[in-house]
Amino acid sequence: MPIRSGIQAPDFSLPDESNTPRRLSDFLGRPVVLYFYPKDDTTGCTTEACGFRDDYSAYVNADLVVLGVSPDSLNRMPNSRKNTPCHFHSCG
């Protein structure tokens, strides 16, 4: 289901790849690109993450925050980060 740009998401708190709690409200006042992916280290999700990684400087230049959200356990995330290093936070 597509969601229109500019729709305000409800606040949430999830641990990131280093087990640091990240709240959406931590980025209040800044535009956030919030994307969801079903599983770390899979072909489709890695391709999606690489797209954000490869265009990361454009997001930074536009003062956008990129957050990836996955239902995976935190145990999977560090391995995924080794295989696909990213400059943004993944939460799960």
Coordinates of C-alpha atoms in Angstrom, one line a residue, residues 1-87:
M1 CA 0.0 0.0 0.0
P2 CA 1.7 3.3 -1.1
I3 CA 1.9 6.0 1.5
R4 CA 1.9 9.6 0.3
S5 CA 5.0 11.7 1.1
G6 CA 4.6 14.0 4.0
I7 CA 2.4 11.7 6.1
Q8 CA 3.5 11.8 9.7
A9 CA 4.4 8.4 11.1
P10 CA 3.6 7.5 14.7
D11 CA 6.6 7.7 17.1
F12 CA 8.4 4.4 17.8
S13 CA 11.5 3.2 19.6
L14 CA 13.6 0.3 18.3
P15 CA 17.2 -0.8 19.0
D16 CA 19.6 -0.1 16.1
E17 CA 22.4 -2.3 14.9
S18 CA 24.5 -1.4 17.9
N19 CA 21.6 -1.9 20.3
T20 CA 21.2 1.8 20.8
P21 CA 17.5 2.8 21.1
R22 CA 16.4 5.0 18.2
R23 CA 13.1 6.9 18.4
L24 CA 11.5 8.5 15.4
S25 CA 11.0 11.6 17.6
D26 CA 14.8 11.9 17.9
F27 CA 14.7 13.3 14.4
L28 CA 11.7 15.7 15.0
G29 CA 11.9 18.6 12.6
R30 CA 14.0 16.7 10.0
P31 CA 12.6 14.8 7.1
V32 CA 13.0 11.1 7.5
V33 CA 13.1 8.4 4.8
L34 CA 11.7 5.4 6.7
Y35 CA 11.9 2.1 4.8
F36 CA 10.9 -1.4 5.8
Y37 CA 12.6 -4.6 4.7
P38 CA 11.7 -8.2 5.6
K39 CA 15.1 -9.8 6.2
D40 CA 18.8 -8.9 6.4
D41 CA 21.2 -10.5 4.0
T42 CA 18.7 -11.4 1.3
T43 CA 19.1 -10.4 -2.4
G44 CA 16.2 -8.0 -2.6
C45 CA 16.8 -6.3 0.8
T46 CA 20.5 -6.0 0.1
T47 CA 19.8 -4.4 -3.3
E48 CA 17.4 -1.9 -1.6
A49 CA 19.9 -1.1 1.2
C50 CA 22.7 -0.6 -1.4
G51 CA 20.5 1.9 -3.2
F52 CA 20.2 4.0 -0.1
R53 CA 23.9 3.5 0.6
D54 CA 24.9 4.5 -2.9
D55 CA 22.8 7.6 -2.9
Y56 CA 23.5 8.5 0.8
S57 CA 25.4 11.7 0.0
A58 CA 22.3 13.0 -1.8
Y59 CA 20.2 12.3 1.4
V60 CA 22.8 14.0 3.6
N61 CA 22.9 17.0 1.2
A62 CA 19.1 17.3 1.5
D63 CA 19.4 17.0 5.3
L64 CA 17.3 13.8 5.2
V65 CA 17.6 11.0 7.8
V66 CA 17.5 7.4 6.4
L67 CA 16.2 4.7 8.8
G68 CA 15.7 1.0 7.8
V69 CA 13.4 -1.1 9.9
S70 CA 13.4 -4.9 9.9
P71 CA 11.7 -7.6 12.0
D72 CA 15.1 -9.4 12.2
S73 CA 16.8 -9.9 15.5
L74 CA 19.7 -7.7 16.4
N75 CA 21.9 -10.8 16.1
R76 CA 21.5 -10.8 12.3
M77 CA 22.2 -7.1 11.8
P78 CA 25.9 -6.9 12.5
N79 CA 26.6 -9.7 10.0
S80 CA 24.5 -7.8 7.4
R81 CA 26.4 -4.6 8.1
K82 CA 29.7 -6.4 7.4
N83 CA 28.4 -7.6 4.1
T84 CA 26.7 -4.3 3.1
P85 CA 28.2 -1.4 5.0
C86 CA 25.8 1.5 5.3
H87 CA 26.0 4.9 6.8

